[in-house]
Amino acid sequence: MQNSNENLLRVEELKIEFSSSKGPTRAVNDITFNVSKGETVCIVGESGSGKSITLLSIMKLLSKNGEITNGNIHFQGNNMRNLSNKQMRKIRNQEISMIFQDPMTALNPVFTIGYQITETILNHSGLSKKATHERVIELLTLVGIPAPKQRIKQYPHELSGGMRQRVMIAIALSNNPKLLIADEPTTALDVTIQSQILDLIQDLKEKFNMGVLFVTHDMSVVTEIADRILVMYGGKIVEEGTVEDVMVNPKHPYTEGLLNSVPDINRPDRPLEPIPGSPPSLDDDIPGCHFHPRCKYAMEECSIEYPSTFTIDSDHHVNCWLQKTGEWSHHVSESEVLYDSQ
Amino acid sequence: MIANERPLLELEGVKKSYPIKRKSLTFKKDYIHAVNGITLDIMARETLGVVGESGCGKSTLGRTILQLETLNEGSVKFKSQDVSKVSKAKKMQLKRDMQMIFQDPYASLDPRQKVGRALEEPLLIHTKKTKSERQTKVNQLLKEVDLTEEHAERYPHQFSGGQRQRIGIARALALDPQFIVCDEAVSALDVSVQAQVIQLFQSLQENHDLTYLFISHDLSVIRYISDRILVMYLGNMAELAPANVLYNYPKHPYTKTLLSAIPSFTVNERKERLKLKDTDEKNGPVTGCPFEPRCPMAKDHCKTLIPEWREINPGHFVACHEV
Amino acid sequence: MGKSHAELEGTQIVEKKQPRSLLNEAIRQVLRNRLALISLVVILIQIFMAIFAPWIVAHDPLAQNLSATYLSPGSDGHWLGTDQYGRDVWSRMAHGARISLFVGISATALGLIGGTILGLTAGYFRRLDGIIMRILDLMFAFPNILLALLIVAILGPSIVNTIIALSIWAIPSIARILRSRVLTVKKQEFITAQRSIGASYPRILFKHILPNCTAPLIVVGAMEIGTAILATAALGYLGLGAQPPAPEWGAMVSEGQEYMFNAPHLVLIPGIVIMISVFAFNLFGDALRDALDPKTDINK
């Protein structure tokens, strides 16, 4: 574990419930994790795993029917659950910034991008108008937007998707946040632009020693950018570890299943092994381990009790009964012929 | 592929353009060329993958083949018949032979229609089957996509995304088609479900001798499922080759850029990436290579000469001066 | 894999979601909303009054009794009092509900039919869109009450002509709402899917587009009934609707205003009832919109 001084964000035993006409449903169930300075933590999961809701709760942006019922969120040692909305507004975008999946809708179409960036800076700092203007141009240059002086006069619809996502990142970075939260920021983008945005986030992270909390469902993106990985399923973290631990030596059948169900570009001959069934929705009440109905290794106890946490390595934890016996090791299928890169 | 077999589909210089509104009062219309001259053959029982960035015209190409869009120039021949010049009766037969599977399993089913009814509909339109015959067919279709008979009585909103996509596939299969356009058919699905549907596509292809035009922006999925792959750039053909050849020996600079952008499955290693030039002009120059404004390898003559579509190796076509 | 995909997903679904129709769900939602429930009760009372008017009142609404004129509410045998000719106000109100509801509902029904035809055509067939919408714009530009007056003036004042005038009044707004809905539904992928399996235009239009437009039609229908009741009263007030001595709410206000100072109930009672009735329909329409929207929203 990291030294507690380096801990930027610590989420402890967090539970989030949503009230609906059918009664409360638990979206996030008892999750604990850290993000340190200069570290990229990736939350991997499918729809309904609670990954996006976790992010929103950190930003205190949960919709009205969602509520944190248990646990704490510490940011730089302060408990954020005690903060008023006013204090929270200050922290948002100044200390913690968030970028969203869809750059098309996250910008206001009636204002120029220059105005929108200026606005976030003015909201949070006492800079003069001229200094602000220079800062805007600096930010746009930083995120790799060519000819920033002309761009600031443009409206969102005049920019391509990748450019808009860069603008979003510029806005997110405008006040030098300590933590950047990204909710599938590249899913809506083309692959060439995705790679640029990923590289950009990595560069900026190194430059400013930011913590990055990154949510995605794309295993290849995770491998590329993550330092540590949290695998979420059914509102719980089922496996946690460094990228090497989780990707090379997955210990949870779900993680293994995810890896085996994506085509690997480097090993095209490897057959896919899909996980049967589909991810549970929030109102499914599954006893025991949430994954057991889809798990090919499911044992009797899996449907009775939720597995306790087993420590594989100092940083590698997994919630699966298979670890109790220690019989199971991973089965990531290998192709016969490895891709011969040129 | 058997060389002397006649292709199932022959595309000849297919062009589709849309008028875009102009601000001026001159009533002169500008056109955006969504598909700008596609010529290729699709053999029976093969999967032809089409990749490209959003807006490269890959979806429009699929829709044009199915005549959901009328083409402006060129021709599409299905089993040597020009699809736009057939009689009305033949046209209905073509609609049976060529089907489409859509990206969004939520939007491609009528929310007010029970699943059984949705699957029955193509049979009602095209066949004279009796009610019980239709019922049997619907049940058979459901079984084929790994659903059960009870599912027929439910509404689309009662299914998960993966199940809905299976229903979409069952509907496309109802009329025993030979050719199916899959337009981003797995892109909207969860990762674990995506693999199920990909496998379903593969087993259906074997059981029904299907031919797929598989459109996707996901380069890993395309590689996995396709026999041959076409790379499109702004409505133009950039490169066409068998899957393994294309990924191992890409020739067109655009293909190379795309491939270098794929996140590798290798831990903590950043790939050396080819960078595209930024440009405001999305439509490219009219005179030269359409990729020239963004091409990292562009030379002077690329600005003026349209590159020829050449076969550099058997089955490997590319449109670039520098190859 | 052990379990087949179908088995696994099938059982999951059976357990968690009972098939329930959209209408059922909408009704449940409306019943949960207190204001909507009250408005529904008011509407039902009105309908009850209209249907059973002859049986729930003691007096003939037209019977004059000149020995008992201007009785105030609460008088013996006339709990809402009597008017200038000694006619029982309660029985006139109850019979008036018949006229109001009959005109309101039939005008709305006719308006819905006309509006649906025009809206569907304009929304689906691009070529007719321009013409139809310009005609509707023209109708919009014409003050509604003036249009109704004109029609009634040409056809002559009567209840049937009121219905015709009010249905024409209702057409433009219904058609416009439906058209915009059709434009949205038409772009949905399931319509393209229908085209790709070779479905004919009528099939697409009536089997797929129209059923997906029912929610806004129901909502606008409920609201239009309220508007039509108000308009009936307005025409009645102007003497162009139901003709005296027919007990029509608007006409009652108009007749009563002469005696406003010595017998204010002659104006107040029909006036308040008109207000409550229209308010109830509008509230109910609003509640229906809230109830129908989330479930039927195909963009969800």
CSV table of C-alpha atoms in Angstrom, one decimal, chain C residues 148-291:
chain,number,residue,atom,x,y,z
C,148,ALA,CA,-65.1,29.6,-34.8
C,149,LEU,CA,-67.3,32.7,-35.0
C,150,LEU,CA,-66.9,32.8,-38.8
C,151,ILE,CA,-67.8,29.2,-39.2
C,152,VAL,CA,-70.8,29.4,-36.9
C,153,ALA,CA,-71.9,32.6,-38.6
C,154,ILE,CA,-71.8,30.9,-42.0
C,155,LEU,CA,-73.4,27.6,-40.8
C,156,GLY,CA,-75.8,29.2,-38.3
C,157,PRO,CA,-75.7,28.9,-34.6
C,158,SER,CA,-76.4,25.3,-33.3
C,159,ILE,CA,-74.7,22.6,-31.3
C,160,VAL,CA,-73.6,20.6,-34.3
C,161,ASN,CA,-72.1,23.7,-35.9
C,162,THR,CA,-70.3,24.4,-32.7
C,163,ILE,CA,-68.8,21.0,-32.8
C,164,ILE,CA,-67.7,21.5,-36.4
C,165,ALA,CA,-66.2,24.9,-35.6
C,166,LEU,CA,-64.3,23.6,-32.5
C,167,SER,CA,-63.0,20.5,-34.3
C,168,ILE,CA,-61.5,22.7,-37.0
C,169,TRP,CA,-60.1,24.9,-34.2
C,170,ALA,CA,-58.4,21.9,-32.6
C,171,ILE,CA,-56.9,20.4,-35.8
C,172,PRO,CA,-53.8,22.7,-36.3
C,173,SER,CA,-52.3,22.1,-32.8
C,174,ILE,CA,-53.0,18.4,-32.9
C,175,ALA,CA,-51.5,18.0,-36.4
C,176,ARG,CA,-48.4,19.9,-35.5
C,177,ILE,CA,-47.7,17.9,-32.4
C,178,LEU,CA,-48.2,14.7,-34.3
C,179,ARG,CA,-46.0,15.8,-37.1
C,180,SER,CA,-43.1,16.5,-34.9
C,181,ARG,CA,-43.5,13.2,-33.2
C,182,VAL,CA,-43.7,11.4,-36.5
C,183,LEU,CA,-40.5,13.1,-37.6
C,184,THR,CA,-38.7,11.8,-34.5
C,185,VAL,CA,-40.1,8.3,-34.8
C,186,LYS,CA,-39.4,8.1,-38.5
C,187,LYS,CA,-35.7,8.6,-37.9
C,188,GLN,CA,-35.5,5.7,-35.5
C,189,GLU,CA,-33.6,2.6,-36.5
C,190,PHE,CA,-36.6,0.3,-36.1
C,191,ILE,CA,-38.3,2.1,-39.0
C,192,THR,CA,-35.2,1.7,-41.2
C,193,ALA,CA,-35.3,-2.0,-40.1
C,194,GLN,CA,-38.8,-2.2,-41.3
C,195,ARG,CA,-37.8,-0.7,-44.6
C,196,SER,CA,-35.0,-3.2,-45.0
C,197,ILE,CA,-37.3,-6.1,-44.6
C,198,GLY,CA,-39.5,-4.6,-47.3
C,199,ALA,CA,-42.5,-3.3,-45.4
C,200,SER,CA,-44.9,-1.2,-47.3
C,201,TYR,CA,-45.7,2.5,-46.5
C,202,PRO,CA,-49.1,1.9,-45.0
C,203,ARG,CA,-47.7,-0.9,-42.9
C,204,ILE,CA,-44.9,1.3,-41.5
C,205,LEU,CA,-47.2,4.2,-41.1
C,206,PHE,CA,-50.1,2.5,-39.3
C,207,LYS,CA,-48.4,-0.4,-37.6
C,208,HIS,CA,-45.2,1.2,-36.4
C,209,ILE,CA,-45.3,5.0,-36.5
C,210,LEU,CA,-48.9,5.6,-35.3
C,211,PRO,CA,-48.7,3.3,-32.3
C,212,ASN,CA,-45.6,5.1,-31.2
C,213,CYS,CA,-47.4,8.4,-31.4
C,214,THR,CA,-50.3,7.5,-29.1
C,215,ALA,CA,-48.9,9.0,-25.9
C,216,PRO,CA,-48.8,12.6,-27.2
C,217,LEU,CA,-52.2,12.1,-28.9
C,218,ILE,CA,-53.8,11.0,-25.6
C,219,VAL,CA,-52.3,13.9,-23.8
C,220,VAL,CA,-53.2,16.5,-26.3
C,221,GLY,CA,-56.7,14.9,-26.5
C,222,ALA,CA,-57.3,15.4,-22.8
C,223,MET,CA,-56.1,19.0,-22.9
C,224,GLU,CA,-58.2,19.8,-26.0
C,225,ILE,CA,-61.4,18.6,-24.3
C,226,GLY,CA,-60.8,21.3,-21.7
C,227,THR,CA,-60.2,23.9,-24.4
C,228,ALA,CA,-63.2,22.8,-26.2
C,229,ILE,CA,-65.4,23.1,-23.1
C,230,LEU,CA,-64.1,26.6,-22.6
C,231,ALA,CA,-64.7,27.5,-26.2
C,232,THR,CA,-68.2,26.1,-26.1
C,233,ALA,CA,-68.9,28.3,-23.2
C,234,ALA,CA,-67.4,31.3,-25.0
C,235,LEU,CA,-69.6,30.7,-28.1
C,236,GLY,CA,-72.6,30.1,-25.8
C,237,TYR,CA,-71.9,33.3,-24.0
C,238,LEU,CA,-71.8,35.2,-27.3
C,239,GLY,CA,-75.1,33.6,-28.2
C,240,LEU,CA,-73.6,31.5,-31.1
C,241,GLY,CA,-73.6,28.1,-29.5
C,242,ALA,CA,-76.5,26.3,-28.0
C,243,GLN,CA,-79.6,28.4,-28.4
C,244,PRO,CA,-81.9,29.4,-25.5
C,245,PRO,CA,-83.6,28.0,-23.6
C,246,ALA,CA,-81.1,25.1,-23.8
C,247,PRO,CA,-79.1,25.0,-20.5
C,248,GLU,CA,-75.6,25.7,-21.7
C,249,TRP,CA,-73.0,26.9,-19.2
C,250,GLY,CA,-71.7,29.8,-21.3
C,251,ALA,CA,-75.2,30.9,-22.2
C,252,MET,CA,-76.1,30.8,-18.5
C,253,VAL,CA,-73.3,33.2,-17.6
C,254,SER,CA,-74.4,35.5,-20.4
C,255,GLU,CA,-78.0,35.5,-19.3
C,256,GLY,CA,-77.1,35.8,-15.7
C,257,GLN,CA,-74.9,38.8,-16.0
C,258,GLU,CA,-77.9,41.1,-16.3
C,259,TYR,CA,-78.8,40.2,-12.8
C,260,MET,CA,-75.3,40.0,-11.5
C,261,PHE,CA,-75.9,42.4,-8.7
C,262,ASN,CA,-79.1,41.1,-7.2
C,263,ALA,CA,-78.5,37.4,-8.0
C,264,PRO,CA,-74.7,36.9,-8.3
C,265,HIS,CA,-75.0,33.1,-8.1
C,266,LEU,CA,-76.5,33.1,-11.7
C,267,VAL,CA,-73.0,34.1,-12.9
C,268,LEU,CA,-70.8,32.7,-10.3
C,269,ILE,CA,-72.1,29.1,-10.3
C,270,PRO,CA,-71.7,28.4,-14.1
C,271,GLY,CA,-68.5,30.5,-14.2
C,272,ILE,CA,-66.8,28.5,-11.4
C,273,VAL,CA,-68.0,25.2,-12.8
C,274,ILE,CA,-66.5,26.0,-16.2
C,275,MET,CA,-63.3,26.9,-14.5
C,276,ILE,CA,-63.1,23.8,-12.4
C,277,SER,CA,-64.0,21.6,-15.4
C,278,VAL,CA,-61.4,23.0,-17.7
C,279,PHE,CA,-58.8,23.0,-15.0
C,280,ALA,CA,-59.5,19.3,-14.3
C,281,PHE,CA,-59.0,18.3,-17.9
C,282,ASN,CA,-55.8,20.3,-18.1
C,283,LEU,CA,-54.4,18.9,-14.9
C,284,PHE,CA,-55.3,15.4,-16.0
C,285,GLY,CA,-53.6,16.0,-19.4
C,286,ASP,CA,-50.5,17.1,-17.6
C,287,ALA,CA,-50.4,14.1,-15.3
C,288,LEU,CA,-51.0,11.8,-18.3
C,289,ARG,CA,-48.0,13.4,-20.0
C,290,ASP,CA,-45.8,12.8,-17.0
C,291,ALA,CA,-47.1,9.2,-16.7
